[in-house]
Coordinates of C-alpha atoms in Angstrom, one line a residue:
M1 CA 243.5 40.0 -57.3
E2 CA 244.6 38.1 -60.4
E3 CA 241.1 36.5 -60.4
L4 CA 241.6 36.3 -56.7
E5 CA 244.5 33.9 -57.3
I6 CA 242.6 31.7 -54.8
K7 CA 240.6 28.6 -55.7
L8 CA 238.8 26.7 -53.0
K9 CA 239.5 23.0 -52.8
E10 CA 236.6 20.7 -52.7
E11 CA 237.2 20.0 -49.0
G12 CA 237.0 23.7 -48.3
K13 CA 240.7 24.5 -47.9
I14 CA 242.4 27.1 -49.7
S15 CA 244.7 26.2 -52.6
R16 CA 248.3 27.3 -52.5
L17 CA 248.7 31.0 -52.5
T18 CA 251.5 32.5 -54.6
N19 CA 254.1 35.3 -54.5
K20 CA 251.7 37.5 -56.3
T21 CA 249.2 37.4 -53.4
F22 CA 251.4 39.0 -50.7
K23 CA 252.5 42.5 -50.8
F24 CA 255.9 42.1 -49.4
D25 CA 258.2 44.9 -48.3
E26 CA 261.1 44.9 -50.7
R27 CA 263.5 45.7 -47.8
M28 CA 263.1 42.0 -46.8
R29 CA 265.6 41.3 -49.6
D30 CA 268.3 43.1 -47.9
G31 CA 267.6 41.7 -44.4
Y32 CA 265.8 44.8 -43.0
Y33 CA 263.5 42.5 -41.0
S34 CA 266.0 39.6 -40.3
A35 CA 267.8 39.2 -37.0
N36 CA 271.3 40.8 -37.4
Y37 CA 273.2 37.7 -36.5
F38 CA 271.8 35.9 -39.5
L39 CA 273.0 38.7 -41.7
K40 CA 276.5 38.4 -40.2
S41 CA 276.4 34.6 -40.6
R42 CA 275.5 35.0 -44.2
K43 CA 278.5 37.3 -44.8
I44 CA 280.8 34.9 -43.0
V45 CA 279.6 31.9 -44.8
T46 CA 279.6 33.6 -48.2
E47 CA 283.3 34.7 -47.7
R48 CA 284.7 31.9 -45.6
A49 CA 282.7 28.7 -46.1
P50 CA 280.5 28.9 -49.1
G51 CA 278.6 26.2 -51.0
H52 CA 277.5 23.9 -48.2
I53 CA 274.1 22.3 -48.7
V54 CA 272.0 22.5 -45.5
E55 CA 268.5 21.5 -44.5
M56 CA 266.5 23.8 -42.3
Q57 CA 263.5 22.3 -40.5
F58 CA 260.6 24.2 -38.8
F59 CA 258.5 22.8 -36.0
Q60 CA 256.5 23.9 -32.9
R61 CA 255.8 22.3 -29.6
R62 CA 252.0 21.9 -29.1
D63 CA 249.4 19.2 -30.0
N64 CA 246.2 19.8 -31.9
V65 CA 247.3 22.9 -33.7
M66 CA 246.0 24.3 -37.0
L67 CA 248.9 25.2 -39.3
C68 CA 248.9 28.5 -41.2
G69 CA 251.6 30.7 -42.8
I70 CA 253.1 27.9 -45.0
D71 CA 252.1 29.6 -48.3
E72 CA 253.4 32.9 -47.1
A73 CA 256.7 31.4 -45.9
I74 CA 257.2 29.7 -49.3
A75 CA 256.4 33.0 -51.1
V76 CA 259.0 34.7 -48.9
L77 CA 261.6 32.0 -49.9
H78 CA 260.6 32.2 -53.6
T79 CA 260.8 36.0 -53.7
F80 CA 263.8 36.8 -51.6
A81 CA 266.1 33.8 -51.5
V82 CA 269.1 33.9 -53.8
D83 CA 268.6 31.5 -56.7
P84 CA 265.3 30.2 -55.3
A85 CA 264.9 27.7 -58.1
S86 CA 267.8 25.8 -56.6
L87 CA 266.0 25.3 -53.3
E88 CA 264.3 22.1 -52.4
I89 CA 261.2 22.9 -50.3
Y90 CA 259.0 20.3 -48.6
A91 CA 255.9 21.5 -46.7
L92 CA 252.5 20.7 -45.3
N93 CA 249.5 22.9 -46.2
D94 CA 247.7 25.8 -44.5
G95 CA 244.8 24.4 -42.6
D96 CA 246.5 21.0 -41.8
M97 CA 246.2 19.9 -38.1
I98 CA 249.6 19.2 -36.6
N99 CA 251.2 18.1 -33.3
A100 CA 254.2 18.9 -31.2
N101 CA 257.6 18.5 -32.8
E102 CA 256.2 17.6 -36.3
P103 CA 258.1 19.3 -39.2
V104 CA 255.9 21.6 -41.2
L105 CA 258.5 23.0 -43.6
K106 CA 262.0 21.8 -44.7
V107 CA 264.2 23.8 -46.9
I108 CA 267.3 22.4 -48.6
G109 CA 269.9 24.5 -50.3
K110 CA 273.0 26.7 -49.8
Y111 CA 272.8 28.4 -46.4
E112 CA 274.1 31.8 -47.8
N113 CA 271.1 31.8 -50.3
F114 CA 268.2 31.5 -47.8
G115 CA 269.5 31.3 -44.1
F116 CA 268.9 35.0 -43.5
L117 CA 265.1 34.4 -43.9
E118 CA 264.9 32.1 -40.8
S119 CA 263.6 34.5 -38.3
L120 CA 261.1 35.9 -40.8
I121 CA 259.6 32.5 -41.4
D122 CA 259.5 31.7 -37.7
G123 CA 257.5 34.9 -37.1
I124 CA 255.1 34.2 -40.0
L125 CA 254.4 30.6 -39.0
T126 CA 254.0 31.7 -35.3
R127 CA 251.5 34.5 -35.9
R128 CA 249.5 32.8 -38.6
T129 CA 249.3 29.4 -36.8
S130 CA 248.4 31.0 -33.5
V131 CA 245.6 32.9 -35.1
A132 CA 244.3 29.9 -37.0
T133 CA 244.4 27.7 -34.0
N134 CA 242.6 30.3 -31.8
V135 CA 239.9 30.6 -34.5
H136 CA 239.7 26.8 -34.9
E137 CA 238.9 26.4 -31.2
V138 CA 236.2 29.1 -31.5
V139 CA 234.7 27.5 -34.5
E140 CA 234.6 24.1 -32.7
A141 CA 233.0 25.8 -29.7
L142 CA 230.3 27.5 -32.0
R143 CA 228.8 24.1 -32.9
G144 CA 227.5 25.5 -36.2
K145 CA 226.5 29.0 -34.9
D146 CA 227.4 32.0 -37.1
T147 CA 230.2 34.3 -36.2
F148 CA 232.3 37.2 -37.5
S149 CA 235.7 38.6 -36.6
M150 CA 236.1 41.9 -34.8
A151 CA 239.8 41.5 -34.3
D152 CA 240.7 44.6 -36.4
R153 CA 240.5 46.8 -33.3
Q154 CA 242.7 44.5 -31.1
D155 CA 246.1 44.9 -32.7
D156 CA 248.3 47.1 -35.1
Y157 CA 246.4 47.7 -38.3
L158 CA 249.2 46.1 -40.3
T159 CA 248.3 42.7 -38.9
Q160 CA 244.8 42.7 -40.2
T161 CA 245.4 41.1 -43.6
G162 CA 247.6 38.2 -42.5
D163 CA 245.4 37.6 -39.4
G164 CA 242.3 37.7 -41.6
Y165 CA 243.7 35.1 -43.9
A166 CA 244.5 32.8 -41.0
T167 CA 241.0 33.4 -39.6
Y168 CA 239.5 32.4 -43.0
V169 CA 241.6 29.3 -43.2
A170 CA 240.3 28.2 -39.8
G171 CA 236.7 28.7 -40.7
I172 CA 235.5 32.3 -39.9
K173 CA 234.5 33.9 -43.2
K174 CA 233.1 37.2 -42.1
F175 CA 235.1 40.3 -41.2
S176 CA 234.9 43.8 -40.0
T177 CA 237.3 45.4 -42.5
D178 CA 238.1 45.0 -46.1
A179 CA 241.8 44.4 -45.2
Q180 CA 241.0 41.3 -43.2
G181 CA 239.6 39.6 -46.2
A182 CA 241.9 41.0 -48.8
W183 CA 243.9 37.8 -49.5
V184 CA 240.6 35.8 -49.9
G185 CA 238.5 38.4 -51.7
V186 CA 236.0 39.1 -48.9
K187 CA 234.7 42.5 -48.1
G188 CA 234.2 43.8 -44.6
M189 CA 230.6 43.9 -43.0
G190 CA 228.8 45.7 -40.3
T191 CA 226.2 48.3 -39.5
M192 CA 226.5 50.8 -36.7
P193 CA 229.0 51.7 -34.0
H194 CA 228.1 53.3 -30.7
A195 CA 229.3 56.6 -32.2
L196 CA 226.3 56.8 -34.6
I197 CA 223.9 56.5 -31.7
Q198 CA 225.9 59.1 -29.8
I199 CA 225.5 61.5 -32.8
C200 CA 221.8 60.8 -32.5
N201 CA 221.8 62.0 -28.9
G202 CA 221.4 58.5 -27.7
D203 CA 218.3 57.8 -29.8
I204 CA 218.9 54.2 -31.0
L205 CA 215.7 54.3 -33.2
K206 CA 216.8 57.4 -34.9
A207 CA 220.3 55.9 -35.6
C208 CA 218.6 52.8 -37.2
Q209 CA 216.2 55.0 -39.2
I210 CA 219.0 57.2 -40.7
Y211 CA 221.1 54.1 -41.4
H212 CA 218.3 52.5 -43.3
E213 CA 217.6 55.7 -45.2
T214 CA 221.2 55.8 -46.2
F215 CA 221.5 52.1 -47.0
P216 CA 218.0 51.2 -48.1
N217 CA 219.0 47.9 -49.7
E218 CA 220.5 46.7 -46.4
L219 CA 218.7 45.2 -43.4
V220 CA 219.8 46.9 -40.1
T221 CA 221.4 45.2 -37.2
A222 CA 221.0 47.6 -34.2
L223 CA 223.7 48.0 -31.6
I224 CA 221.3 47.9 -28.7
D225 CA 223.3 48.4 -25.5
Y226 CA 223.9 52.2 -25.7
N227 CA 221.4 53.0 -22.9
N228 CA 222.1 49.8 -21.0
N229 CA 218.5 48.8 -21.4
V230 CA 218.7 46.1 -24.0
V231 CA 215.3 44.5 -23.8
V232 CA 213.3 47.8 -23.7
D233 CA 215.2 49.3 -26.6
T234 CA 215.2 46.2 -28.7
I235 CA 211.3 45.9 -28.5
K236 CA 211.0 49.6 -29.3
V237 CA 213.2 49.5 -32.3
A238 CA 211.8 46.2 -33.6
K239 CA 208.2 47.4 -33.5
A240 CA 209.2 50.7 -35.3
M241 CA 211.4 49.2 -37.9
G242 CA 209.6 46.0 -38.7
K243 CA 211.2 43.5 -41.0
S244 CA 213.8 46.2 -42.1
L245 CA 215.5 45.3 -38.9
R246 CA 217.5 42.1 -39.3
G247 CA 218.5 41.9 -35.6
V248 CA 220.2 43.4 -32.7
R249 CA 223.7 43.2 -31.2
V250 CA 224.3 43.1 -27.5
D251 CA 227.7 44.5 -26.5
T252 CA 227.2 45.4 -22.8
S253 CA 230.3 46.2 -21.0
K254 CA 231.5 43.8 -18.3
A255 CA 231.5 46.9 -15.9
L256 CA 227.8 47.3 -16.2
I257 CA 224.5 45.5 -15.2
D258 CA 221.7 46.0 -17.6
H259 CA 218.6 47.8 -16.4
Y260 CA 216.7 44.6 -17.2
F261 CA 217.9 43.3 -13.8
D262 CA 216.9 46.4 -11.8
D263 CA 213.8 44.7 -10.4
K264 CA 215.2 41.1 -10.4
D265 CA 217.1 38.9 -8.0
T266 CA 220.6 38.3 -9.3
S267 CA 222.0 36.5 -6.3
G268 CA 222.4 33.3 -8.2
F269 CA 224.5 34.5 -11.1
D270 CA 226.9 37.3 -12.3
P271 CA 224.6 39.9 -14.0
H272 CA 227.5 42.0 -15.4
G273 CA 228.0 42.4 -19.1
V274 CA 226.6 40.1 -21.7
C275 CA 225.3 37.3 -19.5
K276 CA 223.1 34.4 -20.4
E277 CA 220.2 35.5 -18.2
L278 CA 220.0 38.8 -20.2
I279 CA 219.9 37.0 -23.5
Y280 CA 217.2 34.5 -22.2
G281 CA 215.2 37.6 -21.0
L282 CA 215.6 39.3 -24.3
K283 CA 214.5 36.2 -26.3
E284 CA 211.5 35.7 -23.9
E285 CA 210.3 39.2 -24.5
L286 CA 210.7 39.0 -28.3
I287 CA 208.6 35.9 -28.3
K288 CA 206.0 37.4 -26.1
E289 CA 205.8 40.5 -28.4
G290 CA 205.5 38.4 -31.6
L291 CA 209.0 39.6 -32.7
D292 CA 210.8 36.3 -32.6
W293 CA 212.2 36.9 -36.1
V294 CA 214.7 39.4 -34.7
K295 CA 218.2 37.8 -34.7
I296 CA 220.4 38.1 -31.7
T297 CA 224.1 38.8 -32.0
V298 CA 226.4 39.0 -29.0
S299 CA 229.8 40.5 -28.5
S300 CA 232.3 41.7 -25.8
G301 CA 234.7 39.3 -24.2
F302 CA 233.7 36.0 -26.0
T303 CA 236.3 33.3 -25.8
A304 CA 236.2 29.7 -27.1
K305 CA 235.6 28.6 -23.5
K306 CA 232.6 31.0 -23.0
I307 CA 231.1 30.2 -26.4
D308 CA 231.4 26.5 -25.7
E309 CA 229.5 26.9 -22.5
W310 CA 226.9 29.0 -24.2
T311 CA 226.4 26.7 -27.2
K312 CA 226.3 23.5 -25.0
E313 CA 223.4 25.2 -23.1
N314 CA 221.8 26.4 -26.4
V315 CA 221.6 30.0 -25.3
P316 CA 219.4 31.7 -27.9
V317 CA 222.1 33.5 -29.8
D318 CA 222.2 33.6 -33.7
M319 CA 225.6 35.1 -34.2
Y320 CA 228.8 35.7 -32.1
G321 CA 231.1 38.6 -32.6
V322 CA 234.7 37.6 -31.5
G323 CA 237.8 39.8 -31.3
T324 CA 240.6 39.7 -28.8
S325 CA 240.6 35.9 -28.3
L326 CA 241.2 35.3 -32.0
I327 CA 244.6 37.0 -32.2
K328 CA 246.5 36.3 -29.0
N329 CA 250.0 35.4 -30.3
D330 CA 251.3 33.2 -27.6
T331 CA 249.5 30.1 -28.7
V332 CA 252.4 28.5 -30.5
G333 CA 256.0 29.4 -31.2
Y334 CA 258.2 28.1 -34.1
T335 CA 261.8 27.2 -34.3
G336 CA 263.9 26.8 -37.4
D337 CA 266.9 24.5 -37.1
L338 CA 269.8 23.4 -39.3
V339 CA 269.6 19.6 -39.1
M340 CA 271.6 18.3 -42.2
L341 CA 275.0 19.4 -43.6
D342 CA 276.0 18.2 -47.1
G343 CA 273.8 15.1 -46.8
H344 CA 274.9 14.1 -43.3
H345 CA 273.1 14.6 -39.9
Q346 CA 274.4 17.7 -38.2
A347 CA 272.5 19.5 -35.5
K348 CA 272.9 20.8 -32.1
E349 CA 272.4 18.3 -29.3
G350 CA 268.7 17.6 -28.7
R351 CA 267.7 18.5 -32.3
G352 CA 267.8 16.5 -35.5
D353 CA 266.1 15.7 -38.7
I354 CA 262.6 14.5 -38.0
P355 CA 261.1 12.2 -40.7
S356 CA 257.7 12.9 -42.1
T357 CA 255.6 11.2 -44.6
R358 CA 253.2 14.1 -44.7
L359 CA 255.5 16.7 -46.3
S360 CA 255.1 17.3 -50.1
K361 CA 257.6 18.8 -52.4
V362 CA 256.8 22.3 -53.5
P363 CA 257.4 23.1 -57.1
Y364 CA 259.1 26.3 -58.3
P365 CA 257.4 28.5 -59.2
I366 CA 254.1 27.7 -57.6
Y367 CA 252.0 29.9 -60.0

């Protein structure tokens, strides 16, 4: 990746990505992904009212948001705008925290040269900022606990790379697929799915053993809920595998109640799925059997709110696997507005140029 093209800043943010990082569809140049009325406006302005210098300003309407998508938006402008060197671009940085109505990007130049890219930039900023904000909220709720993204299975595969980048910016550095970590040079991780256990006729121990035989230099994390008997199967696998077992992942469906509760009173809590009481019971049994070195990973339906509740209570979890809640795309929505015309204020009523001391001028090119 051009020596990854990514250098980490001292404070942990990612330095400005460049046009070379993103694998853009060349059809963007011809407006294939642009709203049709922008293409018509471009033709009209080019033929009837060319040469006016406008300022386009992008903002969203929520407080305490983690910005992302700026580098990608700049790369779109530098790649597909006409005469991109003539544009003046002012921007914040991916990873910045922003509030409602704060401008994150301003572009100054001839409308016919870049205006058709407006909806593309809106979409990029909306998707990346939504994911980064979702992840940021999860990271805060984790209180330092480890986590990894399982979001690859929750959306169209083409979203993985951009979502993975936004996830990385916001603080989750481990992914299920190579695609999620492509822009930041991180390979996917993981051990076994339920399918491997099924192939072994439901024998979790056998699945662990053949996994270890195939990848002898890796420790095994056993997916332990296949038989809905997490505690019993964990102890069996841990005793047989020894220290070649790193840990177990509990992924019990919300529709099920683990057999651990078959002889227990569950009237005071909801025993369905991956509940705290199951994890407390698992940890207690591991300690009793002298197997406390076994790490516990949980997944299935974990949100920032649920993780916050668990980490406040210090439920004995070593790692959280999070998927769906990371990539909901309704967290924020961006708007691009023209707010200046030939150096004078000109905008629809209710909108206008918003001053900002935080924006920095972006050089051309940025690599």
